[in-house]
Tab-separated table of C-alpha atoms in Angstrom:
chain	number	residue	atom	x	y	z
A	1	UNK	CA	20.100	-18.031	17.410
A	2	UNK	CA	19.651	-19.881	14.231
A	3	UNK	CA	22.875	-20.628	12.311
A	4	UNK	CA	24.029	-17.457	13.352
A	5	UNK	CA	20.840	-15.596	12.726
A	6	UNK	CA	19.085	-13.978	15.165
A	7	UNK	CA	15.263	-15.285	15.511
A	8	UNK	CA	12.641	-12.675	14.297
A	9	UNK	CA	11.215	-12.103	17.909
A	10	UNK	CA	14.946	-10.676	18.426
A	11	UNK	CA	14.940	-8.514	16.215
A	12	UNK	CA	11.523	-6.894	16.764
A	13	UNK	CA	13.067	-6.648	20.532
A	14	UNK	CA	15.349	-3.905	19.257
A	15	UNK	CA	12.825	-1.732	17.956
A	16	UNK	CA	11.092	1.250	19.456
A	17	UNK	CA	8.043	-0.043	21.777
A	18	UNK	CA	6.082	3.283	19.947
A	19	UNK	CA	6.265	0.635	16.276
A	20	UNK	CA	3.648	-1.881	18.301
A	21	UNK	CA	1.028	1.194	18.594
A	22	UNK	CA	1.257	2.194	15.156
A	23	UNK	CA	1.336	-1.320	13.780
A	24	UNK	CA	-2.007	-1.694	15.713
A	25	UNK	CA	-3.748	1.454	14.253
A	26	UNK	CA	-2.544	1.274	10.927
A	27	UNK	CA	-3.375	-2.637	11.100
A	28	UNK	CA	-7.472	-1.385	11.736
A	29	UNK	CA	-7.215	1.338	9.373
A	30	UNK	CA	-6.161	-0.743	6.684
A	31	UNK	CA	-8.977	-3.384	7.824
A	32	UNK	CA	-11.607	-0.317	6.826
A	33	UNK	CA	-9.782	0.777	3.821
A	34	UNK	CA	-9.220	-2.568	1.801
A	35	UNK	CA	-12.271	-3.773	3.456
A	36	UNK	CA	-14.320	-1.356	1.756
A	37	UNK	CA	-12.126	-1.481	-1.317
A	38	UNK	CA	-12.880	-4.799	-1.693
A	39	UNK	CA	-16.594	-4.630	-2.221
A	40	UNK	CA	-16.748	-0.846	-4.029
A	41	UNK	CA	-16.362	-2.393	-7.926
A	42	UNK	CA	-18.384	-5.252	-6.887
A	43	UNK	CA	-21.199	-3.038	-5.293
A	44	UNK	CA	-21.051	-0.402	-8.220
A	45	UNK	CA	-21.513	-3.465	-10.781
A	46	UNK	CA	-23.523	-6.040	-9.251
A	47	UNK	CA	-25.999	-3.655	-7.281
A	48	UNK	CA	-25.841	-0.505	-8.711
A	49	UNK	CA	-25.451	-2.192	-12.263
A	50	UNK	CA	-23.192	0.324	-13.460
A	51	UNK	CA	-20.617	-0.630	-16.554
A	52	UNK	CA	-17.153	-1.792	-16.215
A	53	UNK	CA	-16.187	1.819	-17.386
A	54	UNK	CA	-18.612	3.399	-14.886
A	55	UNK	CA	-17.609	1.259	-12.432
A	56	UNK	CA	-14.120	1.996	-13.302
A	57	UNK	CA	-14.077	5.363	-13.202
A	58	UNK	CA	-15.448	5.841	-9.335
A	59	UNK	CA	-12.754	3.557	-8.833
A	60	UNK	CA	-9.909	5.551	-10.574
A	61	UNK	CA	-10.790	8.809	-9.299
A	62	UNK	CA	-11.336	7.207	-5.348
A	63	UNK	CA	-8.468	5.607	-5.230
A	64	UNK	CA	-6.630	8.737	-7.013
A	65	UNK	CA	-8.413	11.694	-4.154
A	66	UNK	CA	-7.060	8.928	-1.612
A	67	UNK	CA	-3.629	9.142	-2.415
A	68	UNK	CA	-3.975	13.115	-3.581
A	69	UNK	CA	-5.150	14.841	-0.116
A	70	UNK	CA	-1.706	13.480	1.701
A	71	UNK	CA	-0.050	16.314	-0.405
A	72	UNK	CA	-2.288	19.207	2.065
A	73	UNK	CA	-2.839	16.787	4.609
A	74	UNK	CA	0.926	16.324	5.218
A	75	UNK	CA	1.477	20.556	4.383
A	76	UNK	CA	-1.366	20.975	6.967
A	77	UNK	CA	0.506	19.000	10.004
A	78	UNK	CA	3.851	20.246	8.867
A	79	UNK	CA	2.715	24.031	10.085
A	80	UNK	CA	-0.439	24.050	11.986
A	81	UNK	CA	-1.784	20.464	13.668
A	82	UNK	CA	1.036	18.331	14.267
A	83	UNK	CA	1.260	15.227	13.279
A	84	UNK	CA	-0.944	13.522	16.000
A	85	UNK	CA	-4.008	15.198	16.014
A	86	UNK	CA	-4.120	15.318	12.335
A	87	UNK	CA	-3.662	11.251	13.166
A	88	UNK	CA	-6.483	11.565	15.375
A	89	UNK	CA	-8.881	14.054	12.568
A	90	UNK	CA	-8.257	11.789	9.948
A	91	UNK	CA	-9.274	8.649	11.588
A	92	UNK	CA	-12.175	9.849	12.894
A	93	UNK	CA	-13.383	11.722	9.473
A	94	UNK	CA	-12.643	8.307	8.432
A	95	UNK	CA	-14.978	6.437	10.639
A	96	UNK	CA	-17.959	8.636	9.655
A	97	UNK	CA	-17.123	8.204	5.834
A	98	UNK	CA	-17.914	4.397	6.172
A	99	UNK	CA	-20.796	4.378	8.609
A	100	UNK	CA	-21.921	6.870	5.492
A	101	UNK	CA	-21.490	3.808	3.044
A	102	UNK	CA	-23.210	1.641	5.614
A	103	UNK	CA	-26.851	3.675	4.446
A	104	UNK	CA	-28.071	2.852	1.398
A	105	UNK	CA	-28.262	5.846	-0.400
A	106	UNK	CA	-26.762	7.543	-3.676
A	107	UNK	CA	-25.778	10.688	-1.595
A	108	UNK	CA	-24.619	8.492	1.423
A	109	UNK	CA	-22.538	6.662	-0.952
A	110	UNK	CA	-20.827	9.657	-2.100
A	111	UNK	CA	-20.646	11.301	0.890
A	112	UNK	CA	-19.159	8.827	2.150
A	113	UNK	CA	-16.286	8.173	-0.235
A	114	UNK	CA	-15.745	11.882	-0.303
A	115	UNK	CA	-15.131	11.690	3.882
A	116	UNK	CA	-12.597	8.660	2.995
A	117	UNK	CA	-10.634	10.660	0.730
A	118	UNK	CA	-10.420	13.745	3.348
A	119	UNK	CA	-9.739	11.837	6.231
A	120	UNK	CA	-7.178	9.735	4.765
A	121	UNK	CA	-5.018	12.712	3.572
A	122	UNK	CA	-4.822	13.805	7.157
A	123	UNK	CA	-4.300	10.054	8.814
A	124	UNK	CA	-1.874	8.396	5.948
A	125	UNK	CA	1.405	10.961	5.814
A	126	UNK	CA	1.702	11.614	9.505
A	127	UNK	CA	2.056	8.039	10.271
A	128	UNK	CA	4.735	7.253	7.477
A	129	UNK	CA	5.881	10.802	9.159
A	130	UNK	CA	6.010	9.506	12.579
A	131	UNK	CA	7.545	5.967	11.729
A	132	UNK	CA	10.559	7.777	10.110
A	133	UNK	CA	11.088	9.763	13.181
A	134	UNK	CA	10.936	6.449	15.693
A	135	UNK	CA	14.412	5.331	13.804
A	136	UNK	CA	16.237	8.537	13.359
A	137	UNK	CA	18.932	6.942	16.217
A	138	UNK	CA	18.673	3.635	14.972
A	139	UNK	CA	19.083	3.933	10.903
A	140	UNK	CA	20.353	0.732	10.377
A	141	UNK	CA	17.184	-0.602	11.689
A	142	UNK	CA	14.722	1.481	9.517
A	143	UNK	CA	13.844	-0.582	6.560
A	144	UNK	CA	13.589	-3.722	8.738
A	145	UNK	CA	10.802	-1.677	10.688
A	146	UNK	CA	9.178	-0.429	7.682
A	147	UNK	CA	8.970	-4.195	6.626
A	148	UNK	CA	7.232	-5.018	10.005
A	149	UNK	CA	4.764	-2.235	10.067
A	150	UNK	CA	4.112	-2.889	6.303
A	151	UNK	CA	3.202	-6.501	7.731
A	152	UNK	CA	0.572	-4.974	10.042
A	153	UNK	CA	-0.842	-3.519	6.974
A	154	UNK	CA	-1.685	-6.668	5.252
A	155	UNK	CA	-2.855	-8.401	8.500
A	156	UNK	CA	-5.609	-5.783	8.308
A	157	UNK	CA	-6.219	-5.923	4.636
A	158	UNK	CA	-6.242	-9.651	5.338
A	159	UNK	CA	-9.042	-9.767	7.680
A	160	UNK	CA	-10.627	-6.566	5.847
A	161	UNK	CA	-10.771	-8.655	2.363
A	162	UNK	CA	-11.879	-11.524	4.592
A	163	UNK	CA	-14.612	-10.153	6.659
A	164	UNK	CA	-15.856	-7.270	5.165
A	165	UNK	CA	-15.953	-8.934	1.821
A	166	UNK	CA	-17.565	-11.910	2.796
A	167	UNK	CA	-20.554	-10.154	4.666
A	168	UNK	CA	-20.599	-7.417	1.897
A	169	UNK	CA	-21.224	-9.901	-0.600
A	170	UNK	CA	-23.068	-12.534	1.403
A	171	UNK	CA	-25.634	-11.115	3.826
A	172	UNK	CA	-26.088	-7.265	2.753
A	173	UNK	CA	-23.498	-4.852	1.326
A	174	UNK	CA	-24.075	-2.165	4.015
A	175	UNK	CA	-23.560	-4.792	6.890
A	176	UNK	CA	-19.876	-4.971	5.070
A	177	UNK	CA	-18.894	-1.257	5.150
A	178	UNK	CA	-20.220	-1.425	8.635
A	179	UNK	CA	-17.728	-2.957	9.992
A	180	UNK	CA	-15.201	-1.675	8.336
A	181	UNK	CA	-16.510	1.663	10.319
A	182	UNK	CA	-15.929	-0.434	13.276
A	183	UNK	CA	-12.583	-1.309	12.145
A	184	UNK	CA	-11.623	2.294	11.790
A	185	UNK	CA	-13.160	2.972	15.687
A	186	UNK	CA	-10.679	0.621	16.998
A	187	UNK	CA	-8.064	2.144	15.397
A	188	UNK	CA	-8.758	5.548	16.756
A	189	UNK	CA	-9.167	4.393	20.169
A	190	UNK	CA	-6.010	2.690	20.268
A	191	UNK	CA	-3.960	5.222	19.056
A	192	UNK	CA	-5.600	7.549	21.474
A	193	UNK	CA	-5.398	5.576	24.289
A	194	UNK	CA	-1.324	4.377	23.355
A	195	UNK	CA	-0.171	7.935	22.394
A	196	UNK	CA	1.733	7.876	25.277
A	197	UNK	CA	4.385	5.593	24.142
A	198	UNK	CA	5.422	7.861	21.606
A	199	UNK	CA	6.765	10.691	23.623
A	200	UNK	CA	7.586	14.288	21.966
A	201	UNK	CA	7.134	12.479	18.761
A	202	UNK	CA	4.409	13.528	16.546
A	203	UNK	CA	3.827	16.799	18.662
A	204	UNK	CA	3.414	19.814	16.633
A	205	UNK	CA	6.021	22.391	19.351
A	206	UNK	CA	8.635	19.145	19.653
A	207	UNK	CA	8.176	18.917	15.387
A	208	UNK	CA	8.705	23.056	14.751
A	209	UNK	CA	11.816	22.765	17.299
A	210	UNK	CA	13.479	19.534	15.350
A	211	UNK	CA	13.074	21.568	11.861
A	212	UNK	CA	14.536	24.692	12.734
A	213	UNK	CA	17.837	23.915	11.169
A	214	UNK	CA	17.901	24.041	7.373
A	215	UNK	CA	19.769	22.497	4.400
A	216	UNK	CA	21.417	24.213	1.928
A	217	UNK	CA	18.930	24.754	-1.076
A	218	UNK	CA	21.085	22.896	-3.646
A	219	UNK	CA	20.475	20.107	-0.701
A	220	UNK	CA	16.782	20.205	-0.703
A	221	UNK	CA	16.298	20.652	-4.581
A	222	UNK	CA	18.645	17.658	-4.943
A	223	UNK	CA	16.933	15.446	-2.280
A	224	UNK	CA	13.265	16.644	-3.834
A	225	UNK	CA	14.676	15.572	-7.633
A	226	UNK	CA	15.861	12.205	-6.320
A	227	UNK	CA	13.049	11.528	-4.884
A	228	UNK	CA	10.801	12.525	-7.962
A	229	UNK	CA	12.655	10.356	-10.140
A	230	UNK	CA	12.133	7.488	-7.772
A	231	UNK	CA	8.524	8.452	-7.505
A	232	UNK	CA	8.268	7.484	-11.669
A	233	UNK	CA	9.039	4.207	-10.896
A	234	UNK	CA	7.084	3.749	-8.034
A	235	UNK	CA	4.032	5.307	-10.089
A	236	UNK	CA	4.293	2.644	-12.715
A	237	UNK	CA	4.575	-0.180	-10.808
A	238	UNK	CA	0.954	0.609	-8.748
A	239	UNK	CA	-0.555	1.003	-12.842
A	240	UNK	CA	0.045	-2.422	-13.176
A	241	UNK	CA	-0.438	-3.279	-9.697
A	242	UNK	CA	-3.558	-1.682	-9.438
A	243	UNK	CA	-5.515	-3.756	-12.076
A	244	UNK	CA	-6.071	-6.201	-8.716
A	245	UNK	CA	-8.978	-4.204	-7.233
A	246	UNK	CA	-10.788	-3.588	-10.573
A	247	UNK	CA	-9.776	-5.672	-13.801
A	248	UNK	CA	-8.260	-9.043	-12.002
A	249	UNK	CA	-11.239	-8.519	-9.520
A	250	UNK	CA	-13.952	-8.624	-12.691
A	251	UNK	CA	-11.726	-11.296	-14.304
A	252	UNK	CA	-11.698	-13.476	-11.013
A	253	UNK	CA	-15.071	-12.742	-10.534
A	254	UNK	CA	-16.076	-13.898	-14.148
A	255	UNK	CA	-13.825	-16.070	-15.404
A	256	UNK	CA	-12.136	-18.099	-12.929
A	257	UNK	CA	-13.399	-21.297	-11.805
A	258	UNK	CA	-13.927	-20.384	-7.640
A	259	UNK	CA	-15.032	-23.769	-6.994
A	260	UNK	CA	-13.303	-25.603	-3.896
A	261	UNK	CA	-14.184	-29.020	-2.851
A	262	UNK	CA	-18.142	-27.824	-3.752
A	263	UNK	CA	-18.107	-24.488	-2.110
A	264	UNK	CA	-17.717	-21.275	-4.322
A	265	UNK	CA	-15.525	-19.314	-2.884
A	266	UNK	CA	-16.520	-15.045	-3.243
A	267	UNK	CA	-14.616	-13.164	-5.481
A	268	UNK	CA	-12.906	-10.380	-2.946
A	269	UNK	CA	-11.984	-13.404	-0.935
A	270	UNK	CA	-9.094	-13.796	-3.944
A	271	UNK	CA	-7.866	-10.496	-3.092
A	272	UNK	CA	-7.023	-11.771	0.576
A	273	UNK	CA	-4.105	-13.827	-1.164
A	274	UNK	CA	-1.916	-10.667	-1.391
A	275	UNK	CA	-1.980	-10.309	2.170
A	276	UNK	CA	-1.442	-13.709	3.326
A	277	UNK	CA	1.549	-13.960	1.421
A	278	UNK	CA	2.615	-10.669	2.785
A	279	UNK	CA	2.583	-11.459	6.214
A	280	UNK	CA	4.634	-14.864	5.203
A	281	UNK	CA	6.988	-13.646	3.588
A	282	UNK	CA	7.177	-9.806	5.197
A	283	UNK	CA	8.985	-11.121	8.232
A	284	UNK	CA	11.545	-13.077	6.436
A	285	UNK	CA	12.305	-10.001	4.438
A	286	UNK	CA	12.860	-8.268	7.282
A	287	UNK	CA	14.897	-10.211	9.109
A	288	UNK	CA	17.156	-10.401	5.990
A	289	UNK	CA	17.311	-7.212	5.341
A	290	UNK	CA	18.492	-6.852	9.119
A	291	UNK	CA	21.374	-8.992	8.444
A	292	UNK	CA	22.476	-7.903	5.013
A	293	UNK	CA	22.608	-4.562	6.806
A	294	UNK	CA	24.262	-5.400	10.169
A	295	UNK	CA	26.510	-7.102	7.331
A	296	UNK	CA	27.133	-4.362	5.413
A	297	UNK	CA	25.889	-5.844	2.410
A	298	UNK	CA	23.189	-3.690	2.416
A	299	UNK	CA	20.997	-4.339	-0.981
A	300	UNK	CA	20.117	-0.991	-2.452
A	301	UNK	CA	16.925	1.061	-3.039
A	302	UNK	CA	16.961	1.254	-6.495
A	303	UNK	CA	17.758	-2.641	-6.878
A	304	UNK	CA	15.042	-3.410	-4.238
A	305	UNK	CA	12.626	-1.176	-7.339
A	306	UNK	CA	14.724	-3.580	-10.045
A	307	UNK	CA	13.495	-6.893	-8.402
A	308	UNK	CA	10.008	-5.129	-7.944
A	309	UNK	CA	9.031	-4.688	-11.674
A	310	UNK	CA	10.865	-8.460	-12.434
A	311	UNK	CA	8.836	-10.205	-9.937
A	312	UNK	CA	5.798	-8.136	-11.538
A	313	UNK	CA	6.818	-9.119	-14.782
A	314	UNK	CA	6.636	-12.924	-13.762
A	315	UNK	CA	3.281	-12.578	-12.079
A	316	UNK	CA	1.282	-10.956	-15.029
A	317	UNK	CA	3.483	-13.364	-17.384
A	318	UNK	CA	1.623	-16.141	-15.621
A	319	UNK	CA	-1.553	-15.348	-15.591
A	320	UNK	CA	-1.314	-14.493	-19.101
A	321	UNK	CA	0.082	-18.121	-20.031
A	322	UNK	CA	-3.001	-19.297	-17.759
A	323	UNK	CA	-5.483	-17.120	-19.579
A	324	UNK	CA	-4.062	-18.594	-23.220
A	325	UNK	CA	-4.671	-21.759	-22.127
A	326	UNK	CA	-8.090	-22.179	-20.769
A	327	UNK	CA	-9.925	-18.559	-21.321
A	328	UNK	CA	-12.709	-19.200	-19.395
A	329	UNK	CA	-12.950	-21.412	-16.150
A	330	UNK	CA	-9.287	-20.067	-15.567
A	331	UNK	CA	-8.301	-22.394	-12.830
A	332	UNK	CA	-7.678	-20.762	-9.514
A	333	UNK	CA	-3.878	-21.708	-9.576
A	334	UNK	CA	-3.356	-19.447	-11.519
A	335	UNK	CA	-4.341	-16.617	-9.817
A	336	UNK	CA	-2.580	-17.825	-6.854
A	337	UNK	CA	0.791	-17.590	-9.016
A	338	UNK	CA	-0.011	-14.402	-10.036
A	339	UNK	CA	-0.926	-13.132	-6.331
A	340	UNK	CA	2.649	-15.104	-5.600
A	341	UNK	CA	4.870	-13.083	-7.777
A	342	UNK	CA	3.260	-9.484	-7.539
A	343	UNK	CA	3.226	-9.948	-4.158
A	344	UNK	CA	7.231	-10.440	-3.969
A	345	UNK	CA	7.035	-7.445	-6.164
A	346	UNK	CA	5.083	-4.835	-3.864
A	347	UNK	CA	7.087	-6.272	-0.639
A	348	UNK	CA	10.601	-4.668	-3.087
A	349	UNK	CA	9.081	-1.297	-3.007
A	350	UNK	CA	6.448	-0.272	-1.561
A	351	UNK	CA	7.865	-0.462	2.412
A	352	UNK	CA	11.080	0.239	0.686
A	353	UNK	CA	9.851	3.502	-0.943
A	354	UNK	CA	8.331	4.646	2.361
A	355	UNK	CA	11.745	4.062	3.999
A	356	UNK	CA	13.723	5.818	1.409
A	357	UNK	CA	11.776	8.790	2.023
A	358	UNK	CA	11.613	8.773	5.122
A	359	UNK	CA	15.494	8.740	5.151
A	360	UNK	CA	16.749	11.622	2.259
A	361	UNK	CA	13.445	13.983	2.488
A	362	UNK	CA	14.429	17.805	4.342
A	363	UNK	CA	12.730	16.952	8.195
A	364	UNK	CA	11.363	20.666	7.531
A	365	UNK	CA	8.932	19.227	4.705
A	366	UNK	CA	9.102	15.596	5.876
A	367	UNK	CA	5.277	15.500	5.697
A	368	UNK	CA	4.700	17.697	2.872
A	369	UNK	CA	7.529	15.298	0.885
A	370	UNK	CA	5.463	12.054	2.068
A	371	UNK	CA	1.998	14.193	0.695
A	372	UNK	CA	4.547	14.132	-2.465
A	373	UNK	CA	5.335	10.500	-2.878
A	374	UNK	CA	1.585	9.327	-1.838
A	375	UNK	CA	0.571	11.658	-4.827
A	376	UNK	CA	2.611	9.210	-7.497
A	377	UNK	CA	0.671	6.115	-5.978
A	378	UNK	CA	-2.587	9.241	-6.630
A	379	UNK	CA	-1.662	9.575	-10.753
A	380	UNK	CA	-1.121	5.486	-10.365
A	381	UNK	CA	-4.773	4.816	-9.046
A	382	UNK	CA	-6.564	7.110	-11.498
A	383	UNK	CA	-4.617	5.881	-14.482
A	384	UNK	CA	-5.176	1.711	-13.563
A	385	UNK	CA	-9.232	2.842	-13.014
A	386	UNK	CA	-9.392	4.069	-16.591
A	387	UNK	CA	-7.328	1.195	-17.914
A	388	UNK	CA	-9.033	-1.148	-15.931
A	389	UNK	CA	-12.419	0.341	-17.286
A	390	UNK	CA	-11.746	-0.340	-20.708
A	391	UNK	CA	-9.452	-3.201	-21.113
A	392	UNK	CA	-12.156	-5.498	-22.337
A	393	UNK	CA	-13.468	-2.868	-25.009
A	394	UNK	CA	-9.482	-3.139	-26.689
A	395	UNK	CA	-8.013	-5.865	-26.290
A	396	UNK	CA	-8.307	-9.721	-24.625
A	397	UNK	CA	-7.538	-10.556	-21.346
A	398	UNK	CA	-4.683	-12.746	-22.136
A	399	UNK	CA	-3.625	-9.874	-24.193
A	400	UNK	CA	-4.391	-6.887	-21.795
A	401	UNK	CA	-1.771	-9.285	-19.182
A	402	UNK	CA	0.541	-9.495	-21.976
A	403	UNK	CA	0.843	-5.798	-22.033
A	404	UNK	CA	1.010	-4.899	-18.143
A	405	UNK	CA	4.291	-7.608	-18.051
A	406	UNK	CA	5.884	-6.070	-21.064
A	407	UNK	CA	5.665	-2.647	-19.181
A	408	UNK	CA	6.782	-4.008	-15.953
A	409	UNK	CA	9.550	-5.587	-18.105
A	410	UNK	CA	10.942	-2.412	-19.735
A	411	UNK	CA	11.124	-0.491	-16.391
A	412	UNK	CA	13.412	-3.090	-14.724
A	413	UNK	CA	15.564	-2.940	-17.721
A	414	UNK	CA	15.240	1.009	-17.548
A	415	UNK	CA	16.322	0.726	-13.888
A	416	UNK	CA	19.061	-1.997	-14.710
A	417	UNK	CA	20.895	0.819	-16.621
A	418	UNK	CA	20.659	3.867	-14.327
A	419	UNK	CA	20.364	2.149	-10.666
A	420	UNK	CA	23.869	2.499	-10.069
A	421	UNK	CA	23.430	6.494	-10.388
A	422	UNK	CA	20.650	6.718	-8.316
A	423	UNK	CA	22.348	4.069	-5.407
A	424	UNK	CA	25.203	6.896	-5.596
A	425	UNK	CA	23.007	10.171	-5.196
A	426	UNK	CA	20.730	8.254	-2.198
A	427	UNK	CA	24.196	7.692	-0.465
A	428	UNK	CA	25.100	11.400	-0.894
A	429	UNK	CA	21.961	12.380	0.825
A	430	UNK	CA	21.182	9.804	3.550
């Protein structure tokens, strides 16, 4: 005990043993996602010599499918595959999609992103699916666990950014979605091999017999709406969080000085910040939010998604200032401050938002619901690849950050006004 405050390995002691399985998989999965991610603008521009709009585009609509095929991926386990073995499909639909990139070919290249965005929409609902179901005895420990898995996210986004990137970019751009294939093989096999600590969970006959009761309709259509209006907000905030894998990645790429003590560092190494910071501060989160809870000072959702757009605010506020100031040879500072504050911002709502559904959604459409709220972060990613794609045409860079604070700045004061509405209805229906 610290001052009264139980040490972190404490509290991951009290959750399910199942959360150490799924942290694992999701850890590799995420290594092969952001792993490619990072190199995809960079390849498009610097080998393929496609324009920022071009570029931009791919990006948009990727990132959009990727976040789009939850919606029949999650209908699909709901009724006919359960949510493990569309786990298991999805991963491995997955693996071939990058050892696809890994040829060097126009049609491989395609083919390949086209096997990303179907395997995804079977792997990505069914484990936010299957997390939510770990906790249903232990609420009081659900965000906290959210937090932690959300950490094993960024530890593989970390090392994805990080190794990926740095062969993509260094020794041959194949090599670098290589191993993100690799990444994704590890992540089937463990979740194959660990299955077992999960018990009935996940199973499509132990799933059919849990949803056989059913809420009242005024109950569904009211937990659907809240959930909707949540999914606005949580929309927004990936537009102007999403600028990091196209627009800040071009800007860091050309304008920052990524000099360090004589050694220029690569541009998608920058984009490894995010998850550093997230496996920092993730645990102390956590652990906080544990407390506040056992406390019963329990910080709301919808002030969790208030913080979110202020700490986004900051962030682009910052790099704007920095921008004004030097325009070109931006000092890398800079972008660490940025990377600092948006950071603190994603950690407010994006494990948060996953929790939140995971709590109020009807268990009879808990993966079509989680399809749902993966399809805001869908209209997100397309919009920030066509803003991304012509920022530079319009507008600055100082002034294109100006812009993406002031709109993270007038939805926290939109949520200032109405979270206490929205804290009541999440209370009716958790």
């Amino acid at each position: 005990m610290l001052n009264g405050i139980p040490e972190q390995s404490q509290i991951v002691e009290k959750h399910p043993k199942a959360l150490r399985i799924m942290f694992l998989t999701e850890m590799w999965e995420r290594f092969s996602f952001y792993g490619m991610r990072a190199l995809l603008v960079l390849y498009l521009t610097k080998h393929l010599k496609q324009t920022d709009d071009e570029a931009g585009l791919i990006y948009g609509i990727y990132n959009a499918l990727v976040y789009f095929t939850p919606l029949p991926g999650g209908y699909l386990a709901d009724n006919y595959l359960g949510n493990r073995r569309s786990i298991l499909l999805g991963a491995l639909i997955m693996m071939f999609g990058h050892c696809s990139l890994a040829i060097e070919s126009d049609i491989t290249l395609y083919l390949g992103l086209g096997l990303l965005i179907l395997g995804n929409g079977f792997f990505k609902p069914n484990m936010t699916s299957m997390l939510g179901e770990l906790y249903r005895d232990r609420p009081e420990l659900k965000d906290s666990g959210y937090m932690l898995f959300y950490v094993g996210i960024n530890l593989g986004a970390f090392l994805g950014f990080l190794i990926c990137g740095y062969v993509g970019e260094r020794i041959n751009w194949h090599y670098g979605f290589g191993l993100a294939g690799i990444g994704m093989l590890f992540g089937l096999l463990l979740f194959y091999f660990g299955q077992k600590t999960l018990g009935d969970i996940g199973n499509l006959k132990n799933e059919t017999t849990k949803k056989k009761h059913d809420l009242e309709a005024d109950k569904v259509s009211g937990r659907i709406g809240l959930i909707l209006i949540l999914a606005f907000f949580h929309t927004m905030f990936w537009v102007i969080y999403e600028q990091t894998g196209s627009s800040i990645n071009l800007f860091t790429d050309r304008n920052v000085d990524r000099m360090f003590f004589g050694i220029e560092i690569p541009t998608s190494s920058f984009q490894s910040i995010n998850p550093i910071l997230i496996m920092f501060f993730g645990p102390f989160l956590s652990r906080f939010w544990f407390n506040m809870s056992r406390d019963k000072k329990e910080i709301s959702i919808p002030t969790k998604f208030y913080w979110s757009f202020i700490f986004a605010f900051s962030a682009y506020i910052a790099l704007y200032i920095g921008t004004s100031i030097y325009n070109v040879n931006v000092p890398s500072i800079w972008i660490f401050i940025f990377y600092f504050g948006l950071t603190l911002g994603e950690l407010h709502i994006s494990p948060v938002g996953l929790s939140m559904v995971s709590k109020i959604a009807p268990r009879k459409l808990m993966g079509l619901i989680v399809g749902v709220w993966f399809l805001s972060i869908s209209l997100a990613q397309y919009l920030a690849g066509i803003i991304g794609g012509r920022f530079g045409k319009y507008m600055s860079y100082a002034e294109f950050f100006l812009a993406l604070g002031v709109l993270g700045l007038l939805c926290a004061i939109v949520l200032f006004f109405v979270k206490e509405r929205l804290v009541k209805k999440i209370e009716e229906y958790s």
